[in-house]
Coordinates of C-alpha atoms and ligand atoms in Angstrom, one line a residue:
R10 CA -15.9 -19.0 -27.9
A11 CA -12.7 -17.0 -28.0
G12 CA -11.8 -18.8 -31.2
E13 CA -15.2 -18.0 -32.8
L14 CA -14.9 -14.4 -31.8
G15 CA -11.4 -14.3 -33.3
D16 CA -12.9 -15.6 -36.6
R17 CA -15.6 -12.9 -36.5
L18 CA -13.1 -10.1 -35.7
Q19 CA -10.6 -11.6 -38.2
V20 CA -7.8 -11.9 -35.7
S21 CA -5.7 -15.0 -34.7
V22 CA -6.3 -16.1 -31.1
Y23 CA -4.0 -18.4 -29.1
A24 CA -3.9 -19.9 -25.7
V25 CA -0.3 -19.6 -24.4
G26 CA 2.1 -20.1 -21.6
G27 CA 1.5 -22.3 -18.5
F28 CA -1.9 -23.6 -19.7
V29 CA -0.4 -25.1 -22.9
R30 CA 2.6 -26.4 -21.0
D31 CA 0.4 -28.2 -18.5
I32 CA -1.7 -29.8 -21.2
M33 CA 1.5 -31.0 -22.9
L34 CA 2.6 -32.4 -19.6
S35 CA -0.8 -34.1 -19.1
R36 CA -0.9 -32.6 -15.7
P37 CA -4.0 -34.0 -14.0
A38 CA -5.0 -30.6 -12.5
V39 CA -4.7 -28.3 -15.4
E40 CA -6.4 -25.1 -14.2
F41 CA -8.8 -24.1 -16.9
D42 CA -9.5 -20.9 -15.1
D43 CA -5.9 -19.8 -15.5
V44 CA -5.7 -19.2 -19.3
D45 CA -3.6 -16.6 -21.0
L46 CA -4.7 -15.6 -24.4
V47 CA -2.7 -13.8 -27.1
V48 CA -4.3 -12.0 -30.0
E49 CA -2.6 -11.1 -33.2
G50 CA -4.4 -7.8 -33.5
D51 CA -5.9 -5.4 -31.0
G52 CA -6.0 -7.4 -27.8
I53 CA -7.9 -4.8 -25.9
A54 CA -10.7 -4.5 -28.5
F55 CA -10.9 -8.3 -28.5
A56 CA -11.0 -8.5 -24.7
R57 CA -13.9 -5.9 -24.7
A58 CA -15.9 -8.0 -27.2
L59 CA -15.2 -11.3 -25.4
A60 CA -16.1 -9.8 -22.0
Q61 CA -19.4 -8.6 -23.5
E62 CA -20.1 -12.2 -24.7
L63 CA -19.2 -13.7 -21.3
G64 CA -21.2 -11.0 -19.4
G65 CA -18.0 -10.0 -17.6
R66 CA -16.0 -6.8 -17.1
V67 CA -12.6 -5.7 -18.5
R68 CA -9.6 -4.1 -16.8
E69 CA -7.4 -2.6 -19.4
H70 CA -3.7 -1.8 -19.4
R71 CA -3.2 0.4 -22.4
T72 CA 0.5 0.9 -21.9
F73 CA 1.1 -2.9 -22.2
M74 CA -1.8 -3.5 -24.6
T75 CA -3.2 -6.2 -22.2
A76 CA -6.5 -6.7 -20.6
L77 CA -8.0 -8.8 -17.8
I78 CA -11.5 -10.2 -18.3
I79 CA -13.3 -11.0 -15.0
Y80 CA -16.5 -13.0 -15.5
H81 CA -18.7 -15.6 -13.8
D82 CA -18.9 -19.1 -15.3
E83 CA -22.1 -21.3 -15.5
N84 CA -21.5 -22.3 -11.9
G85 CA -21.4 -18.7 -10.8
E86 CA -17.7 -18.9 -10.0
E87 CA -15.5 -15.9 -10.8
Q88 CA -13.0 -16.6 -13.6
R89 CA -10.2 -14.5 -15.0
L90 CA -8.8 -14.4 -18.5
D91 CA -5.7 -12.5 -19.4
V92 CA -5.6 -11.2 -22.9
A93 CA -2.4 -9.9 -24.5
T94 CA -1.6 -8.4 -27.8
A95 CA 1.1 -10.2 -29.7
R96 CA 4.0 -7.9 -29.3
L97 CA 7.7 -7.3 -29.5
E98 CA 9.3 -6.1 -26.3
Y99 CA 12.4 -4.0 -25.8
Y100 CA 14.0 -3.6 -22.4
K101 CA 15.5 -0.3 -21.7
Y102 CA 18.1 -1.7 -19.3
P103 CA 18.4 -4.9 -17.2
A104 CA 15.6 -5.5 -14.7
A105 CA 13.6 -2.6 -16.0
L106 CA 10.0 -2.8 -17.2
P107 CA 9.5 -3.3 -21.0
T108 CA 8.5 -0.7 -23.5
V109 CA 6.0 -2.2 -26.1
E110 CA 5.7 -2.3 -29.8
L111 CA 3.1 -4.4 -31.8
S112 CA 4.3 -7.6 -33.5
S113 CA 3.4 -11.2 -34.2
I114 CA 2.9 -14.4 -32.2
K115 CA 6.4 -15.6 -32.9
M116 CA 7.9 -12.5 -31.3
D117 CA 5.4 -12.8 -28.4
L118 CA 6.6 -16.4 -27.7
F119 CA 10.3 -15.4 -28.3
R120 CA 10.2 -12.9 -25.5
R121 CA 9.0 -15.5 -23.0
D122 CA 11.1 -17.2 -20.4
F123 CA 11.6 -20.9 -21.2
T124 CA 10.8 -23.1 -24.2
I125 CA 8.3 -25.1 -22.3
N126 CA 6.4 -21.8 -21.5
A127 CA 6.7 -20.6 -25.1
M128 CA 4.1 -22.8 -26.9
A129 CA 0.7 -21.7 -28.1
L130 CA -2.5 -23.4 -29.1
R131 CA -4.5 -21.9 -31.9
L132 CA -8.1 -21.3 -31.0
N133 CA -9.6 -20.1 -34.3
K134 CA -12.1 -22.6 -35.7
G135 CA -10.3 -23.9 -38.8
Q136 CA -7.1 -24.6 -36.9
F137 CA -8.4 -25.2 -33.4
G138 CA -5.9 -27.0 -31.2
C139 CA -2.9 -26.6 -33.6
L140 CA 0.3 -26.4 -31.6
V141 CA 2.6 -23.5 -32.3
D142 CA 6.1 -24.5 -31.1
F143 CA 8.9 -22.4 -32.6
F144 CA 11.5 -23.1 -29.9
G145 CA 11.3 -26.8 -29.2
G146 CA 9.1 -26.7 -26.1
Q147 CA 7.6 -30.1 -26.8
S148 CA 10.9 -31.9 -27.2
D149 CA 12.2 -30.1 -24.0
I150 CA 9.2 -31.5 -22.2
Q151 CA 10.2 -35.0 -23.4
R152 CA 13.8 -34.3 -22.3
K153 CA 12.6 -32.8 -19.0
T154 CA 14.7 -29.7 -19.6
I155 CA 14.2 -26.1 -18.6
R156 CA 15.8 -24.3 -21.5
I157 CA 16.2 -20.6 -21.8
I158 CA 15.0 -19.2 -25.1
H159 CA 17.7 -16.6 -25.6
A160 CA 20.9 -15.6 -23.9
L161 CA 19.7 -12.3 -22.6
S162 CA 16.6 -13.8 -20.9
F163 CA 18.0 -13.4 -17.4
V164 CA 19.4 -10.0 -18.1
E165 CA 16.0 -8.8 -19.3
D166 CA 14.3 -10.3 -16.3
P167 CA 16.4 -11.8 -13.5
T168 CA 13.3 -13.1 -11.6
R169 CA 13.3 -15.8 -14.3
I170 CA 16.2 -17.4 -12.4
I171 CA 13.9 -18.1 -9.5
R172 CA 11.1 -19.2 -11.9
A173 CA 13.5 -21.6 -13.6
V174 CA 14.2 -23.3 -10.3
R175 CA 10.5 -23.4 -9.4
F176 CA 9.5 -25.2 -12.7
E177 CA 12.6 -27.4 -12.5
Q178 CA 11.7 -28.7 -9.0
R179 CA 7.9 -28.8 -9.6
Y180 CA 8.2 -31.1 -12.6
G181 CA 11.4 -32.9 -11.7
F182 CA 13.1 -31.4 -14.7
H183 CA 16.7 -30.0 -14.9
I184 CA 17.9 -26.6 -16.0
S185 CA 20.0 -27.0 -19.2
T186 CA 23.7 -26.6 -18.9
Q187 CA 23.5 -23.4 -20.8
G188 CA 20.8 -22.2 -18.5
E189 CA 23.0 -22.9 -15.4
K190 CA 25.9 -21.0 -17.0
L191 CA 23.6 -18.0 -17.7
I192 CA 22.4 -18.1 -14.1
K193 CA 26.0 -18.0 -12.9
N194 CA 26.7 -15.2 -15.4
A195 CA 23.7 -13.2 -14.2
L196 CA 24.8 -13.6 -10.6
S197 CA 28.3 -12.5 -11.3
L198 CA 26.8 -9.4 -13.0
N199 CA 24.9 -8.8 -9.7
L200 CA 21.6 -8.8 -11.5
V201 CA 19.7 -10.3 -8.6
E202 CA 21.0 -7.5 -6.4
K203 CA 19.4 -5.0 -8.8
L204 CA 15.9 -6.5 -8.4
S205 CA 13.4 -4.8 -6.2
G206 CA 12.5 -6.6 -3.0
A207 CA 8.8 -6.8 -4.0
R208 CA 9.6 -8.7 -7.2
I209 CA 11.9 -11.2 -5.3
L210 CA 9.3 -11.6 -2.6
H211 CA 6.6 -12.3 -5.2
E212 CA 8.7 -15.1 -6.7
L213 CA 9.5 -16.5 -3.3
N214 CA 5.8 -16.5 -2.4
L215 CA 5.1 -18.5 -5.5
I216 CA 7.7 -21.0 -4.3
F217 CA 6.2 -21.2 -0.8
R218 CA 2.9 -22.3 -2.5
E219 CA 4.6 -25.2 -4.3
D220 CA 4.1 -28.7 -3.0
E221 CA 7.8 -29.0 -2.0
P222 CA 9.1 -25.4 -1.4
E223 CA 12.1 -26.8 0.5
T224 CA 13.5 -28.4 -2.7
C225 CA 13.3 -25.1 -4.5
L226 CA 14.9 -23.3 -1.7
R227 CA 17.7 -25.8 -1.5
R228 CA 18.4 -25.5 -5.2
L229 CA 18.3 -21.7 -5.0
N230 CA 20.8 -22.0 -2.2
E231 CA 23.1 -24.3 -4.2
L232 CA 23.0 -21.9 -7.2
G233 CA 24.0 -19.0 -4.9
V234 CA 20.7 -17.2 -5.5
L235 CA 19.7 -17.0 -1.8
A236 CA 23.1 -15.5 -1.0
A237 CA 22.7 -13.0 -3.8
I238 CA 19.3 -11.9 -2.3
H239 CA 20.9 -11.6 1.2
P240 CA 24.0 -13.3 2.6
S241 CA 22.1 -14.3 5.8
L242 CA 19.5 -16.2 3.8
V243 CA 21.9 -19.1 3.0
L244 CA 20.8 -22.4 4.3
N245 CA 22.6 -24.4 7.0
A246 CA 21.8 -27.8 8.5
D247 CA 19.4 -26.4 11.1
K248 CA 17.5 -24.4 8.6
N249 CA 17.3 -27.4 6.3
E250 CA 15.9 -29.5 9.1
L251 CA 13.4 -26.8 10.0
L252 CA 12.2 -26.4 6.4
D253 CA 11.5 -30.2 6.3
S254 CA 9.6 -30.2 9.5
L255 CA 7.7 -27.1 8.5
R256 CA 6.5 -28.7 5.3
E257 CA 5.4 -31.8 7.2
V258 CA 3.4 -29.6 9.6
I259 CA 1.8 -27.6 6.8
D260 CA 0.9 -30.8 4.9
W261 CA -0.5 -32.2 8.1
Y262 CA -2.6 -29.1 8.7
R263 CA -3.9 -29.1 5.1
L264 CA -5.3 -32.6 5.7
L265 CA -7.5 -31.2 8.5
Y266 CA -9.4 -29.2 6.0
F267 CA -9.9 -26.2 8.3
K268 CA -11.3 -23.0 6.8
E269 CA -8.5 -20.9 8.2
T270 CA -5.3 -21.1 6.1
P271 CA -1.9 -20.0 7.4
E272 CA 0.1 -17.2 5.7
L273 CA 2.8 -19.3 4.0
S274 CA 5.0 -16.3 3.5
T275 CA 5.1 -15.6 7.2
L276 CA 5.9 -19.2 8.0
Y277 CA 8.7 -19.6 5.4
L278 CA 10.3 -16.2 6.1
M279 CA 10.4 -17.1 9.8
A280 CA 12.1 -20.4 8.9
L281 CA 14.6 -18.8 6.4
C282 CA 15.5 -16.3 9.1
S283 CA 15.7 -18.8 12.0
A284 CA 18.7 -18.3 14.2
V285 CA 19.5 -15.1 12.4
P286 CA 19.9 -12.2 14.9
A287 CA 17.0 -9.7 15.0
I288 CA 18.9 -6.8 13.3
E289 CA 20.0 -9.0 10.4
T290 CA 16.5 -10.5 10.1
A291 CA 15.1 -7.0 9.9
D292 CA 17.6 -6.3 7.2
I293 CA 16.6 -9.4 5.2
L294 CA 12.9 -8.4 5.5
H295 CA 13.8 -4.9 4.4
R296 CA 15.6 -6.3 1.4
L297 CA 12.4 -8.2 0.5
G298 CA 10.5 -5.0 0.5
L299 CA 8.4 -5.6 3.7
T300 CA 7.1 -2.5 5.3
P301 CA 8.3 -1.6 8.8
T302 CA 5.0 -2.8 10.3
M303 CA 5.3 -6.2 8.5
R304 CA 8.9 -6.6 9.6
E305 CA 7.9 -5.8 13.2
E306 CA 5.1 -8.3 13.0
I307 CA 7.3 -11.2 11.9
L308 CA 10.0 -10.3 14.4
S309 CA 7.4 -10.2 17.2
L310 CA 5.8 -13.5 16.1
R311 CA 9.2 -15.1 16.2
E312 CA 9.8 -13.7 19.7
S313 CA 6.5 -14.9 20.9
V314 CA 7.2 -18.4 19.5
R315 CA 10.5 -18.4 21.3
M316 CA 9.0 -17.4 24.7
T317 CA 6.1 -19.8 24.3
L318 CA 8.5 -22.7 23.6
V319 CA 10.2 -22.0 26.9
E320 CA 6.9 -21.9 28.7
L321 CA 5.9 -25.2 27.0
I322 CA 9.0 -26.8 28.2
N323 CA 8.1 -25.8 31.8
W324 CA 4.5 -27.0 31.2
H325 CA 5.8 -30.3 29.9
R326 CA 8.0 -30.7 33.0
D327 CA 5.1 -29.9 35.3
T328 CA 2.8 -32.3 33.6
Q329 CA 5.2 -35.1 34.4
K330 CA 5.0 -34.3 38.1
K331 CA 2.3 -35.9 40.3
G332 CA -0.8 -33.9 40.9
Q333 CA -0.2 -31.3 38.1
A334 CA -1.3 -33.4 35.2
E335 CA -5.0 -32.7 35.9
Q336 CA -4.9 -29.1 34.5
S337 CA -2.5 -29.9 31.7
V338 CA -4.9 -29.3 28.8
S339 CA -6.3 -26.0 30.0
R340 CA -2.9 -24.7 30.8
L341 CA -1.6 -25.6 27.4
C342 CA -4.6 -24.0 25.8
A343 CA -4.1 -20.8 27.8
L344 CA -0.4 -20.7 26.6
L345 CA -1.3 -21.2 22.9
A346 CA -4.6 -19.3 22.7
P347 CA -3.0 -15.9 22.2
L348 CA -0.8 -17.0 19.3
P349 CA -2.0 -16.7 15.7
L350 CA -2.2 -19.9 13.6
E351 CA 1.1 -19.3 11.9
S352 CA 3.0 -19.1 15.2
T353 CA 1.3 -22.3 16.5
L354 CA 2.3 -24.2 13.3
Y355 CA 5.8 -22.8 13.4
L356 CA 6.1 -23.7 17.0
M357 CA 5.1 -27.3 16.2
A358 CA 7.8 -27.4 13.5
R359 CA 10.4 -26.0 15.7
S360 CA 9.9 -28.0 18.8
D361 CA 12.3 -31.0 19.0
N362 CA 10.3 -32.5 21.9
E363 CA 7.9 -35.0 20.4
E364 CA 5.5 -34.9 23.3
I365 CA 5.2 -31.1 23.1
S366 CA 4.7 -31.2 19.3
S367 CA 2.1 -33.8 19.7
S368 CA 0.3 -31.8 22.4
V369 CA 0.4 -28.7 20.2
S370 CA -1.0 -30.7 17.3
Q371 CA -3.9 -31.9 19.6
Y372 CA -4.5 -28.2 20.5
I373 CA -4.8 -27.3 16.8
Y374 CA -7.1 -30.1 15.7
K375 CA -9.1 -30.7 18.8
W376 CA -8.9 -28.4 21.9
R377 CA -8.8 -25.1 20.0
Q378 CA -12.3 -25.9 18.7
I379 CA -13.8 -26.7 22.1
K380 CA -16.5 -24.3 23.3
V381 CA -18.5 -24.1 26.5
D382 CA -22.1 -25.4 26.4
I383 CA -23.5 -22.5 28.4
N384 CA -24.0 -18.9 27.4
G385 CA -24.5 -15.4 28.7
D386 CA -28.3 -16.0 29.3
D387 CA -27.4 -18.9 31.5
L388 CA -25.1 -16.8 33.6
H389 CA -27.7 -14.1 33.8
R390 CA -30.3 -16.6 35.1
L391 CA -27.7 -17.5 37.7
G392 CA -27.8 -13.9 38.9
L393 CA -24.5 -12.8 37.4
E394 CA -24.3 -9.2 36.0
P395 CA -22.8 -8.8 32.5
G396 CA -19.2 -7.5 32.7
P397 CA -15.7 -8.8 33.3
Q398 CA -17.1 -11.4 35.7
F399 CA -18.9 -13.1 32.8
G400 CA -15.6 -13.6 30.9
S401 CA -13.7 -15.0 33.9
V402 CA -16.5 -17.5 34.7
M403 CA -16.7 -18.6 31.1
R404 CA -12.9 -19.1 31.0
M405 CA -13.0 -21.1 34.2
V406 CA -15.8 -23.3 32.9
L407 CA -14.0 -23.8 29.6
A408 CA -10.8 -24.8 31.5
A409 CA -12.8 -27.3 33.5
K410 CA -14.3 -28.7 30.3
L411 CA -10.9 -29.0 28.6
D412 CA -9.6 -30.8 31.7
G413 CA -12.5 -33.2 31.6
K414 CA -14.0 -32.0 34.8
A415 CA -17.2 -30.4 33.4
E416 CA -18.1 -32.1 30.2
T417 CA -21.9 -31.8 30.3
R418 CA -24.0 -28.6 30.2
E419 CA -25.4 -29.5 33.6
A420 CA -21.9 -29.8 35.1
Q421 CA -20.9 -26.5 33.6
L422 CA -24.0 -24.8 35.0
K423 CA -23.3 -26.2 38.4
L424 CA -19.7 -25.0 38.2
A425 CA -20.7 -21.5 37.1
E426 CA -23.2 -21.3 40.0
E427 CA -20.5 -22.3 42.5
Ligands
LIG508 N1 6.4 -15.3 -18.4 C1 7.7 -15.0 -18.8 N2 8.6 -14.4 -17.9 C2 8.2 -14.1 -16.7 C3 6.9 -14.4 -16.3 C4 6.0 -15.0 -17.2 O1 8.1 -15.2 -20.0 N3 9.0 -13.5 -15.8 C5 5.5 -15.9 -19.4 C6 5.7 -17.4 -19.6 O2 5.4 -17.7 -20.9 C7 4.6 -18.0 -18.7 C8 3.5 -16.9 -18.9 O3 4.2 -15.7 -19.0 O4 4.2 -19.2 -19.1 C9 2.5 -16.9 -17.7 O5 3.2 -16.6 -16.5 P1 2.6 -17.0 -15.1 O6 1.2 -16.9 -15.1 O7 3.5 -16.3 -14.1 O8 3.1 -18.5 -15.0 P2 2.6 -19.9 -15.6 O9 3.5 -20.3 -16.7 O10 1.1 -19.9 -15.9 O11 3.0 -20.9 -14.4 P3 2.2 -21.3 -13.0 O12 1.8 -22.7 -13.3 O13 3.2 -21.1 -12.0 O14 1.0 -20.3 -12.9

């Protein structure tokens, strides 16, 4: 439809960037809802017309001559289409935002990061599907290479250093020799230091969402990028081990298909700052642009994990003793219930005691879900008045159920009555 509209409006329309790259890579999960379009002509006018056809709305960015179309597809799902105007960009100084001037598709592709991301597919009817590949993207895909299009690419946008690593590790490619030299050069010019914390954090968050974030983090470490962001971010053997077990825990949790998803940023930032003293950790988080409240939150999560781990060790020791094992589940649940999901998962990754980790995993997939089979009405019928007493009776009944002492509703009613 975009191509047909382009024909009618007499403008050339292309799909560009990651969408084309992933088609060329025959990636099984090409996301058709993540399409970037480029129009040789007035991109905003085109976006308005396309949004009208799709029954969607447009968010315009006049300064950049771009627009975002938000519409609902035939399944009623919200979809987003980015529309850009083919343009030539000038950068006022390194790491600054671009100023914009109109130009053609070749210039649009030239200003992009890597050759594999600088291919376009023509959408107009007569040439539908024709590949536009000025910079050898297709052959770099074959050679599994991340190649920078022009020598100033990292100077114009140093976040591309982090992107290069992300694509390299995601696809099992390698950054070209020239690319590695340009990264070293950018680092020696302190270009990463000049980036804002928010932009770095945005790129790191994209890495945390990859299938294997730890491989990207290791490569960033090897290239000296982590050190350039903050010297205390560098990896050591302990952090490496923690990153591996964190990924195992996250993968395990994903397979449970629970609705609640953990904040990956919180988990990975905790891991990257593990064993770093609190003041330095606050400094790293400040460097990454986190607000004082967010910094405080991560620091206090980390502290609560540390304290809970100590209590879990005591709990584990007690459960080994005779006569104590009976209340082990309810005691464990009472320790873990106040923690948010992120802390519980982090704790699982951090614990080097297998039995503790295994108990925490049972808490996450089983015990956390257990509810009592009686309700407030039942307690009322038993003559209890609503108030704090309700809560304490319910907690006691739940503890008994968790410990296998009151599994049926009848047993729970009897216990509540007593
Ligand atoms: N791009 C760029 N420089 C950047 C960011 C983006 O040149 N710093 C260009 C690339 O051509 C990229 C496109 O903009 O392909 C879209 O960027 P983005 O949506 O961030 O990434 P994708 O390539 O779609 O990758 P992903 O699979 O991670 O979404």
